[in-house]
Amino acid sequence: VFQEMTIKKCHFINGTEKVRLVDRYIYNRMQDVMFDSDVGHFVGFTPAGERWAKDWNSDPAIMENERTAVDWYCRHNYDLDAPFIVERRGERGA
């Protein structure tokens, strides 16, 4: 049995003032490649991941998509989820 996963995580600091996206590519519980919006490019952790990172970093379309994902993925989802996450804090026991 083989397992392949992609995990996207958005880290919000002070609302949407500072947003960080971490995109991880995992195969069989081993992280091959990661994109961190604070770093600005893909980093490989295995021999195959290093090759993929090199290829993806040299492709302008892929890099543009990853660099703009902070806006179209993270900030977009924050605006959708904020009423359920942010505004409900402290309402318990009222």
mmCIF file of C-alpha atoms in Angstrom:
data_model
loop_
_atom_site.group_PDB
_atom_site.id
_atom_site.type_symbol
_atom_site.label_atom_id
_atom_site.label_comp_id
_atom_site.label_asym_id
_atom_site.label_seq_id
_atom_site.Cartn_x
_atom_site.Cartn_y
_atom_site.Cartn_z
ATOM 1 C CA VAL A 1 0.000 0.000 0.000
ATOM 2 C CA PHE A 2 1.348 3.404 -0.996
ATOM 3 C CA GLN A 3 0.228 6.730 0.347
ATOM 4 C CA GLU A 4 0.592 10.107 -1.341
ATOM 5 C CA MET A 5 -0.521 13.322 0.361
ATOM 6 C CA THR A 6 -0.415 17.051 -0.214
ATOM 7 C CA ILE A 7 -0.961 19.215 2.833
ATOM 8 C CA LYS A 8 -1.588 22.950 2.569
ATOM 9 C CA LYS A 9 -1.505 24.925 5.812
ATOM 10 C CA CYS A 10 -2.155 28.613 6.229
ATOM 11 C CA HIS A 11 -0.737 30.382 9.259
ATOM 12 C CA PHE A 12 -2.458 33.668 10.155
ATOM 13 C CA ILE A 13 -0.774 36.234 12.362
ATOM 14 C CA ASN A 14 -2.915 39.212 13.391
ATOM 15 C CA GLY A 15 -5.802 38.320 11.102
ATOM 16 C CA THR A 16 -4.722 38.495 7.496
ATOM 17 C CA GLU A 17 -1.979 41.067 8.110
ATOM 18 C CA LYS A 18 0.756 38.401 8.004
ATOM 19 C CA VAL A 19 -0.093 35.141 6.235
ATOM 20 C CA ARG A 20 2.216 32.200 5.630
ATOM 21 C CA LEU A 21 1.442 29.225 3.378
ATOM 22 C CA VAL A 22 3.239 25.907 3.799
ATOM 23 C CA ASP A 23 2.576 23.330 1.078
ATOM 24 C CA ARG A 24 3.996 19.850 1.795
ATOM 25 C CA TYR A 25 4.216 16.873 -0.580
ATOM 26 C CA ILE A 26 4.461 13.546 1.229
ATOM 27 C CA TYR A 27 4.914 10.018 -0.122
ATOM 28 C CA ASN A 28 4.840 7.000 2.208
ATOM 29 C CA ARG A 29 5.115 9.176 5.337
ATOM 30 C CA MET A 30 8.262 10.895 4.021
ATOM 31 C CA GLN A 31 8.224 14.550 3.041
ATOM 32 C CA ASP A 32 9.736 14.912 -0.422
ATOM 33 C CA VAL A 33 9.150 18.587 -1.224
ATOM 34 C CA MET A 34 7.899 21.660 0.611
ATOM 35 C CA PHE A 35 6.958 25.175 -0.466
ATOM 36 C CA ASP A 36 7.040 27.868 2.210
ATOM 37 C CA SER A 37 5.757 31.284 1.155
ATOM 38 C CA ASP A 38 8.227 32.945 3.554
ATOM 39 C CA VAL A 39 11.107 31.225 1.696
ATOM 40 C CA GLY A 40 9.530 31.749 -1.748
ATOM 41 C CA HIS A 41 10.605 28.534 -3.452
ATOM 42 C CA PHE A 42 10.383 24.744 -3.247
ATOM 43 C CA VAL A 43 12.873 22.825 -1.114
ATOM 44 C CA GLY A 44 13.558 19.115 -1.672
ATOM 45 C CA PHE A 45 14.251 16.717 1.189
ATOM 46 C CA THR A 46 14.882 13.493 -0.753
ATOM 47 C CA PRO A 47 16.801 12.883 -3.995
ATOM 48 C CA ALA A 48 13.529 12.745 -5.951
ATOM 49 C CA GLY A 49 12.219 15.782 -4.080
ATOM 50 C CA GLU A 50 15.340 17.762 -4.925
ATOM 51 C CA ARG A 51 14.823 17.022 -8.638
ATOM 52 C CA TRP A 52 11.146 18.023 -8.451
ATOM 53 C CA ALA A 53 11.989 21.189 -6.525
ATOM 54 C CA LYS A 54 14.571 22.150 -9.146
ATOM 55 C CA ASP A 55 12.070 21.566 -11.982
ATOM 56 C CA TRP A 56 9.195 23.380 -10.242
ATOM 57 C CA ASN A 57 11.379 26.326 -9.195
ATOM 58 C CA SER A 58 12.415 26.819 -12.842
ATOM 59 C CA ASP A 59 8.787 26.823 -14.115
ATOM 60 C CA PRO A 60 7.390 30.398 -13.986
ATOM 61 C CA ALA A 61 3.737 29.237 -14.092
ATOM 62 C CA ILE A 62 4.128 26.914 -11.092
ATOM 63 C CA MET A 63 6.030 29.544 -9.111
ATOM 64 C CA GLU A 64 3.437 32.231 -9.852
ATOM 65 C CA ASN A 65 0.660 29.876 -8.732
ATOM 66 C CA GLU A 66 2.426 29.028 -5.456
ATOM 67 C CA ARG A 67 3.431 32.609 -4.671
ATOM 68 C CA THR A 68 -0.095 33.932 -5.218
ATOM 69 C CA ALA A 69 -1.721 31.077 -3.255
ATOM 70 C CA VAL A 70 -1.431 33.146 -0.075
ATOM 71 C CA ASP A 71 -4.106 35.427 -1.553
ATOM 72 C CA TRP A 72 -6.356 33.074 -3.531
ATOM 73 C CA TYR A 73 -6.165 30.143 -1.097
ATOM 74 C CA CYS A 74 -5.357 31.389 2.410
ATOM 75 C CA ARG A 75 -6.933 34.843 2.535
ATOM 76 C CA HIS A 76 -9.967 33.661 0.565
ATOM 77 C CA ASN A 77 -10.608 30.809 3.012
ATOM 78 C CA TYR A 78 -9.969 33.075 6.010
ATOM 79 C CA ASP A 79 -12.721 35.411 4.833
ATOM 80 C CA LEU A 80 -15.091 32.445 4.529
ATOM 81 C CA ASP A 81 -14.220 30.862 7.889
ATOM 82 C CA ALA A 82 -13.658 33.965 10.038
ATOM 83 C CA PRO A 83 -17.300 34.397 11.135
ATOM 84 C CA PHE A 84 -17.266 30.868 12.536
ATOM 85 C CA ILE A 85 -13.794 30.965 14.097
ATOM 86 C CA VAL A 86 -13.005 34.515 15.205
ATOM 87 C CA GLU A 87 -16.360 35.991 16.192
ATOM 88 C CA ARG A 88 -17.509 33.032 18.286
ATOM 89 C CA ARG A 89 -14.671 33.142 20.801
ATOM 90 C CA GLY A 90 -15.901 33.921 24.290
ATOM 91 C CA GLU A 91 -19.597 33.306 23.548
ATOM 92 C CA ARG A 92 -19.685 30.140 25.663
ATOM 93 C CA GLY A 93 -21.633 30.300 28.870
ATOM 94 C CA ALA A 94 -23.563 33.422 27.889
#
